[in-house]
Amino acid sequence: QDDVMVRSKEVVKGSTVESYEPAMRRGSIDRNGIVHPGDDEMLIYYYGLDGTLQMYATRGARGALRPYIRIRWSNPSLHTPEGSSRENKYMSPKDAPTRFYIPQKIRDLYEKSMPIETLVIQEGEKKAEKACKHGIPSLAIQGIFNIGSKEGGLPQDLQYIVQRCQVKNVVLLFDSDWDDLSRQLNPDEA
């Protein structure tokens, strides 16, 4: 994860400042959105197609803006929801909308309007980064239920990438637990 870098952009006093920084960093984040860099978890920072850190509003449109950061727990057994036997490996920001994780390789292709024959959408940020390193253009979703929502549909970034990069094929690649889904799936309940 140390070599997973992002070319980030930030507006400072009216000027855009670019820098390279790790997309995945050591630390944790508390309920108030404060990052604790000394903690031994993995923080996954989400950046948009333009290289800016993705933000979300905590209580709807009028809530405070916080950076969109996911946590990968170093010890998932300590993060088992009450009444569940399933450990949580990851935690997404509470009440945040669905987002795609976009590796820097995809941002570079998008910025240059380079054609993408086949775009893979798969579960897991680290898997998407690894795929990109091996020449397989890839985005990440956070899990099988996180590709979109009834209210918001698919994240618009996918449409932008498909249009600008003239994507011909989109492959949805799930983890091995894909068949744990209920056979009674109803799009109105997702």
PDB file of C-alpha atoms in Angstrom, residues 61-185:
ATOM      1  CA  ALA A  61     -27.101  18.895   2.396  1.00  0.00           C
ATOM      2  CA  ARG A  62     -26.751  21.193   5.428  1.00  0.00           C
ATOM      3  CA  GLY A  63     -24.417  18.998   7.461  1.00  0.00           C
ATOM      4  CA  ALA A  64     -20.741  19.583   8.079  1.00  0.00           C
ATOM      5  CA  LEU A  65     -18.443  18.442   5.271  1.00  0.00           C
ATOM      6  CA  ARG A  66     -16.054  15.611   6.073  1.00  0.00           C
ATOM      7  CA  PRO A  67     -13.512  13.762   3.947  1.00  0.00           C
ATOM      8  CA  TYR A  68     -14.664  10.425   2.538  1.00  0.00           C
ATOM      9  CA  ILE A  69     -12.307   7.977   4.248  1.00  0.00           C
ATOM     10  CA  ARG A  70     -12.830   4.257   4.823  1.00  0.00           C
ATOM     11  CA  ILE A  71     -11.071   2.183   7.474  1.00  0.00           C
ATOM     12  CA  ARG A  72      -9.672  -1.317   7.038  1.00  0.00           C
ATOM     13  CA  TRP A  73      -9.452  -2.802  10.514  1.00  0.00           C
ATOM     14  CA  SER A  74      -6.225  -4.581  11.446  1.00  0.00           C
ATOM     15  CA  ASN A  75      -8.243  -6.890  13.732  1.00  0.00           C
ATOM     16  CA  PRO A  76     -11.728  -7.413  12.224  1.00  0.00           C
ATOM     17  CA  SER A  77     -12.845  -9.689  15.097  1.00  0.00           C
ATOM     18  CA  LEU A  78     -12.965  -6.600  17.337  1.00  0.00           C
ATOM     19  CA  HIS A  79     -15.510  -5.050  14.969  1.00  0.00           C
ATOM     20  CA  THR A  80     -18.330  -7.582  14.888  1.00  0.00           C
ATOM     21  CA  PRO A  81     -21.781  -5.958  14.908  1.00  0.00           C
ATOM     22  CA  GLU A  82     -23.920  -6.821  17.920  1.00  0.00           C
ATOM     23  CA  GLY A  83     -26.029  -9.915  17.213  1.00  0.00           C
ATOM     24  CA  SER A  84     -23.923 -10.907  14.186  1.00  0.00           C
ATOM     25  CA  SER A  85     -21.304 -13.583  13.703  1.00  0.00           C
ATOM     26  CA  ARG A  86     -19.765 -11.797  10.712  1.00  0.00           C
ATOM     27  CA  GLU A  87     -16.658  -9.706  11.322  1.00  0.00           C
ATOM     28  CA  ASN A  88     -16.370  -6.288   9.692  1.00  0.00           C
ATOM     29  CA  LYS A  89     -13.079  -5.806   7.833  1.00  0.00           C
ATOM     30  CA  TYR A  90     -14.006  -2.302   6.736  1.00  0.00           C
ATOM     31  CA  MET A  91     -15.990   0.692   7.959  1.00  0.00           C
ATOM     32  CA  SER A  92     -17.406   3.325   5.628  1.00  0.00           C
ATOM     33  CA  PRO A  93     -18.343   6.849   6.737  1.00  0.00           C
ATOM     34  CA  LYS A  94     -21.705   6.803   8.512  1.00  0.00           C
ATOM     35  CA  ASP A  95     -24.600   8.095   6.383  1.00  0.00           C
ATOM     36  CA  ALA A  96     -22.288   8.824   3.454  1.00  0.00           C
ATOM     37  CA  PRO A  97     -23.470   8.137  -0.112  1.00  0.00           C
ATOM     38  CA  THR A  98     -22.102   5.341  -2.286  1.00  0.00           C
ATOM     39  CA  ARG A  99     -18.818   6.222  -4.013  1.00  0.00           C
ATOM     40  CA  PHE A 100     -16.475   4.467  -6.396  1.00  0.00           C
ATOM     41  CA  TYR A 101     -12.834   4.212  -5.405  1.00  0.00           C
ATOM     42  CA  ILE A 102     -10.887   5.584  -8.385  1.00  0.00           C
ATOM     43  CA  PRO A 103      -7.206   4.606  -8.707  1.00  0.00           C
ATOM     44  CA  GLN A 104      -4.796   7.239 -10.052  1.00  0.00           C
ATOM     45  CA  LYS A 105      -4.324   5.185 -13.235  1.00  0.00           C
ATOM     46  CA  ILE A 106      -8.021   5.706 -14.072  1.00  0.00           C
ATOM     47  CA  ARG A 107      -7.757   9.445 -13.317  1.00  0.00           C
ATOM     48  CA  ASP A 108      -4.776   9.676 -15.682  1.00  0.00           C
ATOM     49  CA  LEU A 109      -6.665   7.891 -18.488  1.00  0.00           C
ATOM     50  CA  TYR A 110      -9.712  10.083 -17.865  1.00  0.00           C
ATOM     51  CA  GLU A 111      -7.694  13.321 -17.871  1.00  0.00           C
ATOM     52  CA  LYS A 112      -6.124  12.407 -21.244  1.00  0.00           C
ATOM     53  CA  SER A 113      -9.432  11.033 -22.674  1.00  0.00           C
ATOM     54  CA  MET A 114      -7.646   7.744 -23.391  1.00  0.00           C
ATOM     55  CA  PRO A 115      -9.905   4.924 -24.621  1.00  0.00           C
ATOM     56  CA  ILE A 116     -10.576   2.027 -22.246  1.00  0.00           C
ATOM     57  CA  GLU A 117     -11.645  -1.178 -23.999  1.00  0.00           C
ATOM     58  CA  THR A 118     -12.799  -2.959 -20.826  1.00  0.00           C
ATOM     59  CA  LEU A 119     -13.359  -1.382 -17.410  1.00  0.00           C
ATOM     60  CA  VAL A 120     -13.573  -3.714 -14.428  1.00  0.00           C
ATOM     61  CA  ILE A 121     -15.640  -2.787 -11.380  1.00  0.00           C
ATOM     62  CA  GLN A 122     -14.709  -4.998  -8.446  1.00  0.00           C
ATOM     63  CA  GLU A 123     -15.070  -5.272  -4.713  1.00  0.00           C
ATOM     64  CA  GLY A 124     -12.098  -3.822  -2.873  1.00  0.00           C
ATOM     65  CA  GLU A 125      -9.881  -0.782  -3.216  1.00  0.00           C
ATOM     66  CA  LYS A 126      -6.638  -2.733  -2.915  1.00  0.00           C
ATOM     67  CA  LYS A 127      -7.758  -5.168  -5.627  1.00  0.00           C
ATOM     68  CA  ALA A 128      -8.584  -2.307  -7.988  1.00  0.00           C
ATOM     69  CA  GLU A 129      -5.159  -0.736  -7.413  1.00  0.00           C
ATOM     70  CA  LYS A 130      -3.448  -4.094  -8.018  1.00  0.00           C
ATOM     71  CA  ALA A 131      -5.444  -4.671 -11.221  1.00  0.00           C
ATOM     72  CA  CYS A 132      -4.452  -1.222 -12.514  1.00  0.00           C
ATOM     73  CA  LYS A 133      -0.785  -1.980 -11.793  1.00  0.00           C
ATOM     74  CA  HIS A 134      -1.104  -5.019 -14.055  1.00  0.00           C
ATOM     75  CA  GLY A 135      -2.747  -3.107 -16.900  1.00  0.00           C
ATOM     76  CA  ILE A 136      -6.390  -3.914 -16.079  1.00  0.00           C
ATOM     77  CA  PRO A 137      -8.309  -0.616 -15.767  1.00  0.00           C
ATOM     78  CA  SER A 138     -10.395  -1.007 -12.632  1.00  0.00           C
ATOM     79  CA  LEU A 139     -12.636   0.850 -10.195  1.00  0.00           C
ATOM     80  CA  ALA A 140     -13.624  -0.427  -6.758  1.00  0.00           C
ATOM     81  CA  ILE A 141     -16.925  -0.735  -4.993  1.00  0.00           C
ATOM     82  CA  GLN A 142     -17.086  -1.280  -1.255  1.00  0.00           C
ATOM     83  CA  GLY A 143     -19.161  -4.424  -1.502  1.00  0.00           C
ATOM     84  CA  ILE A 144     -21.826  -6.180  -3.476  1.00  0.00           C
ATOM     85  CA  PHE A 145     -24.555  -3.885  -2.129  1.00  0.00           C
ATOM     86  CA  ASN A 146     -22.569  -0.674  -2.718  1.00  0.00           C
ATOM     87  CA  ILE A 147     -22.721  -0.155  -6.446  1.00  0.00           C
ATOM     88  CA  GLY A 148     -25.575   2.327  -6.238  1.00  0.00           C
ATOM     89  CA  SER A 149     -28.842   3.052  -4.505  1.00  0.00           C
ATOM     90  CA  LYS A 150     -32.505   3.363  -5.358  1.00  0.00           C
ATOM     91  CA  GLU A 151     -32.427   7.076  -4.530  1.00  0.00           C
ATOM     92  CA  GLY A 152     -29.098   8.002  -6.103  1.00  0.00           C
ATOM     93  CA  GLY A 153     -28.654   5.378  -8.827  1.00  0.00           C
ATOM     94  CA  LEU A 154     -25.112   4.669  -9.968  1.00  0.00           C
ATOM     95  CA  PRO A 155     -22.452   7.187  -8.974  1.00  0.00           C
ATOM     96  CA  GLN A 156     -22.115   9.646 -11.854  1.00  0.00           C
ATOM     97  CA  ASP A 157     -18.349   9.140 -12.079  1.00  0.00           C
ATOM     98  CA  LEU A 158     -18.994   5.859 -13.909  1.00  0.00           C
ATOM     99  CA  GLN A 159     -20.987   7.665 -16.604  1.00  0.00           C
ATOM    100  CA  TYR A 160     -18.251  10.287 -16.998  1.00  0.00           C
ATOM    101  CA  ILE A 161     -15.526   7.627 -17.381  1.00  0.00           C
ATOM    102  CA  VAL A 162     -17.566   5.550 -19.846  1.00  0.00           C
ATOM    103  CA  GLN A 163     -18.292   8.593 -22.014  1.00  0.00           C
ATOM    104  CA  ARG A 164     -14.897  10.299 -22.002  1.00  0.00           C
ATOM    105  CA  CYS A 165     -12.819   7.115 -22.247  1.00  0.00           C
ATOM    106  CA  GLN A 166     -15.185   5.483 -24.766  1.00  0.00           C
ATOM    107  CA  VAL A 167     -15.482   2.335 -22.632  1.00  0.00           C
ATOM    108  CA  LYS A 168     -16.814  -0.572 -24.722  1.00  0.00           C
ATOM    109  CA  ASN A 169     -17.203  -3.199 -21.977  1.00  0.00           C
ATOM    110  CA  VAL A 170     -17.916  -2.976 -18.255  1.00  0.00           C
ATOM    111  CA  VAL A 171     -17.228  -6.093 -16.194  1.00  0.00           C
ATOM    112  CA  LEU A 172     -18.667  -6.420 -12.694  1.00  0.00           C
ATOM    113  CA  LEU A 173     -16.408  -8.713 -10.655  1.00  0.00           C
ATOM    114  CA  PHE A 174     -17.594  -9.907  -7.241  1.00  0.00           C
ATOM    115  CA  ASP A 175     -15.704 -11.630  -4.432  1.00  0.00           C
ATOM    116  CA  SER A 176     -16.116 -15.346  -3.763  1.00  0.00           C
ATOM    117  CA  ASP A 177     -19.016 -14.709  -1.358  1.00  0.00           C
ATOM    118  CA  TRP A 178     -21.246 -13.454  -4.197  1.00  0.00           C
ATOM    119  CA  ASP A 179     -23.477 -16.502  -3.879  1.00  0.00           C
ATOM    120  CA  ASP A 180     -24.330 -15.646  -0.259  1.00  0.00           C
ATOM    121  CA  LEU A 181     -26.894 -13.204  -1.636  1.00  0.00           C
ATOM    122  CA  SER A 182     -30.528 -13.961  -1.056  1.00  0.00           C
ATOM    123  CA  ARG A 183     -32.394 -15.427  -4.006  1.00  0.00           C
ATOM    124  CA  GLN A 184     -35.223 -13.027  -3.099  1.00  0.00           C
ATOM    125  CA  LEU A 185     -33.430  -9.868  -4.241  1.00  0.00           C
TER     126      LEU A 185
END
